[in-house]
PDB file of C-alpha atoms and ligand atoms in Angstrom:
ATOM      1  CA  MET A   1      26.246 -32.927  63.362  1.00  0.00           C
ATOM      2  CA  GLU A   2      24.423 -29.656  64.184  1.00  0.00           C
ATOM      3  CA  ILE A   3      26.757 -27.263  65.301  1.00  0.00           C
ATOM      4  CA  LEU A   4      23.782 -24.412  66.030  1.00  0.00           C
ATOM      5  CA  GLN A   5      20.424 -25.121  67.219  1.00  0.00           C
ATOM      6  CA  LEU A   6      17.540 -22.541  67.275  1.00  0.00           C
ATOM      7  CA  THR A   7      16.296 -22.265  71.219  1.00  0.00           C
ATOM      8  CA  SER A   8      13.677 -20.275  73.204  1.00  0.00           C
ATOM      9  CA  LYS A   9      16.853 -17.709  73.780  1.00  0.00           C
ATOM     10  CA  GLY A  10      18.379 -17.742  70.585  1.00  0.00           C
ATOM     11  CA  LEU A  11      20.757 -19.715  68.545  1.00  0.00           C
ATOM     12  CA  TYR A  12      22.771 -21.978  70.831  1.00  0.00           C
ATOM     13  CA  CYS A  13      26.226 -23.993  70.640  1.00  0.00           C
ATOM     14  CA  ALA A  14      26.135 -26.990  72.803  1.00  0.00           C
ATOM     15  CA  LEU A  15      29.495 -28.227  71.686  1.00  0.00           C
ATOM     16  CA  GLY A  16      30.748 -24.580  73.024  1.00  0.00           C
ATOM     17  CA  ASP A  17      27.865 -23.566  75.524  1.00  0.00           C
ATOM     18  CA  PHE A  18      27.218 -20.313  73.725  1.00  0.00           C
ATOM     19  CA  TYR A  19      24.408 -18.348  72.282  1.00  0.00           C
ATOM     20  CA  ILE A  20      24.507 -15.871  69.107  1.00  0.00           C
ATOM     21  CA  ASP A  21      22.889 -12.900  69.569  1.00  0.00           C
ATOM     22  CA  PRO A  22      20.627 -14.367  72.088  1.00  0.00           C
ATOM     23  CA  TRP A  23      17.243 -12.602  73.094  1.00  0.00           C
ATOM     24  CA  GLY A  24      16.923 -14.522  76.438  1.00  0.00           C
ATOM     25  CA  LYS A  25      19.300 -13.798  79.344  1.00  0.00           C
ATOM     26  CA  VAL A  26      22.348 -16.430  78.896  1.00  0.00           C
ATOM     27  CA  GLU A  27      25.602 -16.918  80.382  1.00  0.00           C
ATOM     28  CA  LYS A  28      27.670 -16.368  77.287  1.00  0.00           C
ATOM     29  CA  ALA A  29      26.643 -14.277  74.388  1.00  0.00           C
ATOM     30  CA  VAL A  30      28.747 -14.204  71.103  1.00  0.00           C
ATOM     31  CA  ILE A  31      27.596 -10.753  69.658  1.00  0.00           C
ATOM     32  CA  THR A  32      27.511  -9.981  65.799  1.00  0.00           C
ATOM     33  CA  HIS A  33      27.412  -6.410  66.223  1.00  0.00           C
ATOM     34  CA  GLY A  34      26.264  -3.423  68.369  1.00  0.00           C
ATOM     35  CA  HIS A  35      22.833  -2.990  67.232  1.00  0.00           C
ATOM     36  CA  GLY A  36      19.764  -3.234  69.769  1.00  0.00           C
ATOM     37  CA  ASP A  37      18.274  -6.305  68.090  1.00  0.00           C
ATOM     38  CA  HIS A  38      21.620  -8.288  68.183  1.00  0.00           C
ATOM     39  CA  ALA A  39      23.080  -6.835  71.362  1.00  0.00           C
ATOM     40  CA  ARG A  40      20.875  -7.124  74.332  1.00  0.00           C
ATOM     41  CA  TRP A  41      21.608  -5.950  77.956  1.00  0.00           C
ATOM     42  CA  GLY A  42      21.771  -8.700  80.822  1.00  0.00           C
ATOM     43  CA  MET A  43      24.127 -11.405  79.552  1.00  0.00           C
ATOM     44  CA  GLY A  44      26.619 -13.023  81.821  1.00  0.00           C
ATOM     45  CA  GLU A  45      29.431 -12.104  79.173  1.00  0.00           C
ATOM     46  CA  TYR A  46      29.902 -10.895  75.835  1.00  0.00           C
ATOM     47  CA  ILE A  47      32.178 -11.911  73.391  1.00  0.00           C
ATOM     48  CA  ALA A  48      32.774  -9.373  70.209  1.00  0.00           C
ATOM     49  CA  VAL A  49      35.463  -8.279  67.803  1.00  0.00           C
ATOM     50  CA  GLN A  50      37.562  -5.583  69.000  1.00  0.00           C
ATOM     51  CA  GLU A  51      36.220  -2.950  66.589  1.00  0.00           C
ATOM     52  CA  ALA A  52      32.799  -3.486  68.645  1.00  0.00           C
ATOM     53  CA  PHE A  53      34.019  -3.011  72.093  1.00  0.00           C
ATOM     54  CA  HIS A  54      33.013   0.603  72.257  1.00  0.00           C
ATOM     55  CA  ILE A  55      29.733   0.600  70.662  1.00  0.00           C
ATOM     56  CA  LEU A  56      28.951  -2.433  72.941  1.00  0.00           C
ATOM     57  CA  LYS A  57      29.942  -0.547  76.342  1.00  0.00           C
ATOM     58  CA  LYS A  58      27.827   2.506  75.207  1.00  0.00           C
ATOM     59  CA  ARG A  59      24.648   0.215  74.681  1.00  0.00           C
ATOM     60  CA  LEU A  60      25.287  -2.335  77.372  1.00  0.00           C
ATOM     61  CA  GLY A  61      26.831  -0.162  80.229  1.00  0.00           C
ATOM     62  CA  GLN A  62      30.318   0.121  81.558  1.00  0.00           C
ATOM     63  CA  GLU A  63      29.322  -2.727  84.102  1.00  0.00           C
ATOM     64  CA  ALA A  64      29.253  -5.121  81.022  1.00  0.00           C
ATOM     65  CA  LYS A  65      31.805  -7.879  81.175  1.00  0.00           C
ATOM     66  CA  ILE A  66      33.136  -8.145  77.267  1.00  0.00           C
ATOM     67  CA  GLN A  67      35.629 -10.130  75.856  1.00  0.00           C
ATOM     68  CA  THR A  68      37.222  -9.187  72.517  1.00  0.00           C
ATOM     69  CA  TYR A  69      39.246 -10.944  69.761  1.00  0.00           C
ATOM     70  CA  SER A  70      40.546  -9.578  66.489  1.00  0.00           C
ATOM     71  CA  TYR A  71      39.210 -10.528  63.052  1.00  0.00           C
ATOM     72  CA  SER A  72      40.405 -13.959  62.160  1.00  0.00           C
ATOM     73  CA  GLU A  73      41.871 -14.691  65.666  1.00  0.00           C
ATOM     74  CA  ILE A  74      41.023 -18.398  66.553  1.00  0.00           C
ATOM     75  CA  PHE A  75      39.585 -18.920  70.187  1.00  0.00           C
ATOM     76  CA  LYS A  76      38.465 -21.977  71.949  1.00  0.00           C
ATOM     77  CA  MET A  77      35.163 -22.149  73.296  1.00  0.00           C
ATOM     78  CA  GLY A  78      34.278 -25.705  74.761  1.00  0.00           C
ATOM     79  CA  GLU A  79      34.970 -28.127  72.325  1.00  0.00           C
ATOM     80  CA  VAL A  80      34.995 -25.800  69.188  1.00  0.00           C
ATOM     81  CA  GLU A  81      36.919 -22.983  67.803  1.00  0.00           C
ATOM     82  CA  VAL A  82      35.458 -19.956  66.850  1.00  0.00           C
ATOM     83  CA  SER A  83      36.515 -16.513  64.956  1.00  0.00           C
ATOM     84  CA  PHE A  84      34.978 -13.487  63.719  1.00  0.00           C
ATOM     85  CA  HIS A  85      35.066 -12.250  59.900  1.00  0.00           C
ATOM     86  CA  PRO A  86      34.046  -8.913  58.734  1.00  0.00           C
ATOM     87  CA  ALA A  87      30.245  -8.900  57.775  1.00  0.00           C
ATOM     88  CA  GLY A  88      30.343  -5.346  56.261  1.00  0.00           C
ATOM     89  CA  HIS A  89      27.304  -3.917  57.974  1.00  0.00           C
ATOM     90  CA  ILE A  90      28.630  -1.373  60.671  1.00  0.00           C
ATOM     91  CA  LEU A  91      31.693  -0.871  62.385  1.00  0.00           C
ATOM     92  CA  GLY A  92      32.514  -4.150  64.107  1.00  0.00           C
ATOM     93  CA  SER A  93      29.916  -6.218  62.388  1.00  0.00           C
ATOM     94  CA  SER A  94      30.892  -9.793  62.399  1.00  0.00           C
ATOM     95  CA  GLN A  95      30.345 -13.053  60.878  1.00  0.00           C
ATOM     96  CA  VAL A  96      30.818 -15.901  63.270  1.00  0.00           C
ATOM     97  CA  ARG A  97      33.134 -18.880  61.933  1.00  0.00           C
ATOM     98  CA  ILE A  98      32.461 -22.156  64.168  1.00  0.00           C
ATOM     99  CA  GLN A  99      34.561 -25.465  63.689  1.00  0.00           C
ATOM    100  CA  TYR A 100      33.949 -28.672  65.235  1.00  0.00           C
ATOM    101  CA  GLN A 101      36.473 -31.108  63.943  1.00  0.00           C
ATOM    102  CA  ASP A 102      36.244 -30.989  59.966  1.00  0.00           C
ATOM    103  CA  GLN A 103      32.717 -29.210  59.896  1.00  0.00           C
ATOM    104  CA  VAL A 104      32.624 -25.250  59.755  1.00  0.00           C
ATOM    105  CA  TRP A 105      29.383 -23.431  60.211  1.00  0.00           C
ATOM    106  CA  VAL A 106      29.000 -19.521  59.618  1.00  0.00           C
ATOM    107  CA  PHE A 107      26.581 -17.630  61.264  1.00  0.00           C
ATOM    108  CA  THR A 108      25.992 -13.810  60.125  1.00  0.00           C
ATOM    109  CA  GLY A 109      23.700 -11.203  61.605  1.00  0.00           C
ATOM    110  CA  ASP A 110      23.061  -8.199  59.203  1.00  0.00           C
ATOM    111  CA  PHE A 111      25.755  -8.109  56.264  1.00  0.00           C
ATOM    112  CA  LYS A 112      26.525  -6.020  53.472  1.00  0.00           C
ATOM    113  CA  ARG A 113      28.517  -6.650  50.259  1.00  0.00           C
ATOM    114  CA  ASP A 114      28.682  -3.176  48.969  1.00  0.00           C
ATOM    115  CA  GLU A 115      31.845  -0.819  49.789  1.00  0.00           C
ATOM    116  CA  ASP A 116      31.590   1.095  53.274  1.00  0.00           C
ATOM    117  CA  LEU A 117      34.568   3.134  54.307  1.00  0.00           C
ATOM    118  CA  THR A 118      33.135   3.073  57.904  1.00  0.00           C
ATOM    119  CA  CYS A 119      33.773  -0.764  58.286  1.00  0.00           C
ATOM    120  CA  ALA A 120      35.962  -3.563  57.077  1.00  0.00           C
ATOM    121  CA  PRO A 121      34.152  -5.269  54.044  1.00  0.00           C
ATOM    122  CA  PHE A 122      32.634  -8.521  54.066  1.00  0.00           C
ATOM    123  CA  GLU A 123      34.725 -11.394  53.574  1.00  0.00           C
ATOM    124  CA  VAL A 124      33.622 -14.511  52.132  1.00  0.00           C
ATOM    125  CA  VAL A 125      34.095 -17.313  54.346  1.00  0.00           C
ATOM    126  CA  PRO A 126      34.180 -20.819  52.987  1.00  0.00           C
ATOM    127  CA  CYS A 127      31.864 -22.961  55.138  1.00  0.00           C
ATOM    128  CA  ASP A 128      29.691 -26.199  54.983  1.00  0.00           C
ATOM    129  CA  VAL A 129      26.525 -24.424  56.418  1.00  0.00           C
ATOM    130  CA  PHE A 130      25.685 -20.779  56.280  1.00  0.00           C
ATOM    131  CA  ILE A 131      22.967 -19.304  58.291  1.00  0.00           C
ATOM    132  CA  SER A 132      22.124 -15.684  57.475  1.00  0.00           C
ATOM    133  CA  GLU A 133      19.765 -13.049  58.749  1.00  0.00           C
ATOM    134  CA  ALA A 134      18.051 -11.553  55.965  1.00  0.00           C
ATOM    135  CA  THR A 135      15.636  -8.703  57.114  1.00  0.00           C
ATOM    136  CA  PHE A 136      16.019  -6.514  54.137  1.00  0.00           C
ATOM    137  CA  SER A 137      16.390  -9.184  51.586  1.00  0.00           C
ATOM    138  CA  LEU A 138      12.507  -9.507  51.213  1.00  0.00           C
ATOM    139  CA  PRO A 139      11.266  -8.875  47.799  1.00  0.00           C
ATOM    140  CA  VAL A 140       9.674  -5.726  49.025  1.00  0.00           C
ATOM    141  CA  TYR A 141      12.787  -4.050  49.523  1.00  0.00           C
ATOM    142  CA  GLN A 142      14.542  -2.973  46.209  1.00  0.00           C
ATOM    143  CA  TRP A 143      17.968  -1.264  46.670  1.00  0.00           C
ATOM    144  CA  ARG A 144      19.205   1.251  44.152  1.00  0.00           C
ATOM    145  CA  ASN A 145      23.173   1.794  44.078  1.00  0.00           C
ATOM    146  CA  PHE A 146      24.707   3.511  46.957  1.00  0.00           C
ATOM    147  CA  GLN A 147      25.517   6.788  45.377  1.00  0.00           C
ATOM    148  CA  ASP A 148      21.782   7.218  44.575  1.00  0.00           C
ATOM    149  CA  GLU A 149      20.754   6.459  48.285  1.00  0.00           C
ATOM    150  CA  VAL A 150      23.507   8.784  49.513  1.00  0.00           C
ATOM    151  CA  GLN A 151      22.302  11.423  47.123  1.00  0.00           C
ATOM    152  CA  GLU A 152      18.654  10.871  48.389  1.00  0.00           C
ATOM    153  CA  ILE A 153      19.489  11.347  51.937  1.00  0.00           C
ATOM    154  CA  TYR A 154      21.661  14.498  51.186  1.00  0.00           C
ATOM    155  CA  ASN A 155      18.870  15.939  49.419  1.00  0.00           C
ATOM    156  CA  TRP A 156      16.526  15.294  52.138  1.00  0.00           C
ATOM    157  CA  TRP A 157      18.562  16.807  54.372  1.00  0.00           C
ATOM    158  CA  MET A 158      19.128  19.693  52.508  1.00  0.00           C
ATOM    159  CA  LYS A 159      15.372  20.295  51.955  1.00  0.00           C
ATOM    160  CA  ASN A 160      14.924  20.181  55.639  1.00  0.00           C
ATOM    161  CA  LYS A 161      17.838  22.561  56.377  1.00  0.00           C
ATOM    162  CA  GLU A 162      15.777  24.998  54.071  1.00  0.00           C
TER     163      GLU A 162
HETATM  164 ZN1   ZN B   1      22.214  -4.406  62.205  1.00  0.00          ZN
END
């Protein structure tokens, strides 16, 4: 059973009749986090984790209809059970766990497994199928450790200040 399918508007869950981070206009959009390439304007209803609420309101406007849930809270959408789990990317970033009968699929938008004091740490969510976005996992990106990256940003800032 395919719990998610790629469509022209984004990843679609037919069993729950919702999309995840859609790019086309849809009625129900489950949102992984508040960055502009994931939370787009014009959806009928947005469903996200509580921690993402204010970022989404800021991005989508006060009139946006946003339903929120806590991390790990299980809610029903159509025939599936859905829950959000920390993705460690930014405040309110989530992996989306979808269960239908004994099948569990997890979709994550951007995620990070390094420590980050600004958001909840990435949670390993056991599943049958894991779908991940991996913009920065291409071999062209070589990441150093967090402290070195922060030091470089700080040095750049100091240089500009001078
Ligand atoms: Zn992002």
